[in-house]
Amino acid sequence: MTEAISIDIWSDIACPWCYIGKRNLEKGLEAVASDDDAPQVDITFHSFELSPDTPVDFDGDEIDFLAGHKGMPREQVEQMLSHVTGVAEGAGLAYRFDLLQHTNTVKAHELLHFAKAQGVQHEMEERLMSAYFTEGKHVGRIDDLVELAVEVGLNPDDAREALVSARHLADVRQDQAQAQAYGIQGVPFFVIDGQYGISGAQPPAAFENVLRDLWAKRGDAAAEPETAAV
């Protein structure tokens, strides 16, 4: 059997383009799934903190944060968020920046590593991003994170222990060190088969093209020994 294509995704729960990029990748995967020889993929999410100095309980809304963090006028920030909301809508996501509770995301990343160990990292990633961008839920406090963990089938006591003990903080830091080694400075960033990088929330077609090309090359490589033996 041909080895699956690895897709390693560096992202942050608080990155609006990361959720859009995730949806676009999923649409690209849906498109190639109908191919006669559909590419097989193995997806892993990795931690990246856009604003690690953000307090867990930020006093203000998203406009306040971006205006202070980027030094932009509020009116410009409002226009930027309106644009992102429109792009998200095109990807099938209903962003609610008016409800969003800006927070530190390191504990959310720790939870993702815990979920990965339990085999539900993808479900946890989706739940966290949906909670943050579309439902106005808090994703920085342990109590809130445990509630979301339960929704994807994780044991609440085990999830809480993992977060309180910071057991997976080293995994978060390892992801961040790997991002630095790759030279990743912004997210989302997709590393395909450990050698091809795709930066930003690219359209679904971009993922379709890369996956089909790589899968075809895999098929050619697998056929070579057989051809030589004939």
Coordinates of C-alpha atoms in Angstrom, one line a residue, residues 26-115:
E26 CA -11.0 20.0 4.2
K27 CA -12.7 21.1 0.9
G28 CA -9.6 20.2 -1.0
L29 CA -9.6 16.8 0.6
E30 CA -13.2 16.3 -0.2
A31 CA -12.5 17.1 -3.9
V32 CA -9.7 14.6 -4.2
A33 CA -11.6 11.9 -2.3
S34 CA -13.7 11.3 -5.4
D35 CA -10.6 10.5 -7.5
D36 CA -10.3 6.9 -8.8
D37 CA -7.0 6.7 -6.9
A38 CA -7.7 9.1 -4.1
P39 CA -4.7 10.4 -2.1
Q40 CA -4.4 9.1 1.5
V41 CA -3.4 11.7 4.0
D42 CA -2.3 11.8 7.6
I43 CA -3.0 15.2 9.3
T44 CA -1.3 16.5 12.5
F45 CA -1.9 19.9 14.1
H46 CA 1.0 21.7 15.8
S47 CA 1.1 24.5 18.3
F48 CA 1.9 28.1 17.4
E49 CA 1.2 31.1 19.7
L50 CA 0.6 34.4 17.9
S51 CA 0.4 36.4 21.1
P52 CA 1.9 34.4 24.0
D53 CA 2.0 37.5 26.2
T54 CA -1.8 37.9 26.1
P55 CA -3.4 37.5 29.6
V56 CA -6.0 34.7 30.1
D57 CA -8.6 37.3 30.9
F58 CA -8.1 40.1 28.5
D59 CA -9.9 43.3 29.4
G60 CA -11.5 44.4 26.2
D61 CA -12.9 43.2 22.9
E62 CA -11.1 42.0 19.7
I63 CA -10.9 45.6 18.4
D64 CA -9.2 46.7 21.6
F65 CA -6.7 43.9 21.4
L66 CA -5.7 44.4 17.8
A67 CA -5.7 48.2 18.0
G68 CA -3.2 47.9 20.9
H69 CA -1.3 44.9 19.6
K70 CA -0.8 46.2 16.1
G71 CA -1.0 49.9 16.8
M72 CA -3.8 50.4 14.3
P73 CA -6.7 52.9 14.5
R74 CA -10.0 51.3 15.6
E75 CA -11.7 52.1 12.3
Q76 CA -9.0 50.3 10.4
V77 CA -9.3 47.3 12.7
E78 CA -13.0 47.2 12.2
Q79 CA -12.5 47.2 8.4
M80 CA -10.0 44.4 8.7
L81 CA -12.3 42.3 10.8
S82 CA -15.2 42.9 8.4
H83 CA -13.0 41.6 5.6
V84 CA -12.0 38.5 7.5
T85 CA -15.6 37.9 8.4
G86 CA -16.5 38.0 4.7
V87 CA -13.7 35.6 3.7
A88 CA -14.8 33.2 6.5
E89 CA -18.4 33.3 5.3
G90 CA -17.1 32.2 1.9
A91 CA -15.5 29.2 3.6
G92 CA -18.8 28.4 5.4
L93 CA -17.8 29.9 8.8
A94 CA -19.9 32.5 10.7
Y95 CA -17.4 34.5 12.6
R96 CA -18.7 36.6 15.6
F97 CA -15.9 39.0 16.5
D98 CA -18.5 40.9 18.6
L99 CA -18.8 37.9 20.9
L100 CA -15.1 36.8 20.8
Q101 CA -13.3 36.6 24.1
H102 CA -9.6 37.2 23.4
T103 CA -7.3 35.1 25.6
N104 CA -4.0 33.3 26.0
T105 CA -4.1 30.0 24.1
V106 CA -1.3 28.0 25.6
K107 CA -3.7 25.8 27.7
A108 CA -5.8 25.2 24.6
H109 CA -2.7 24.0 22.8
E110 CA -1.9 21.7 25.8
L111 CA -5.4 20.3 25.5
L112 CA -4.9 19.6 21.8
H113 CA -1.8 17.5 22.7
F114 CA -3.8 15.7 25.3
A115 CA -6.6 15.1 22.7

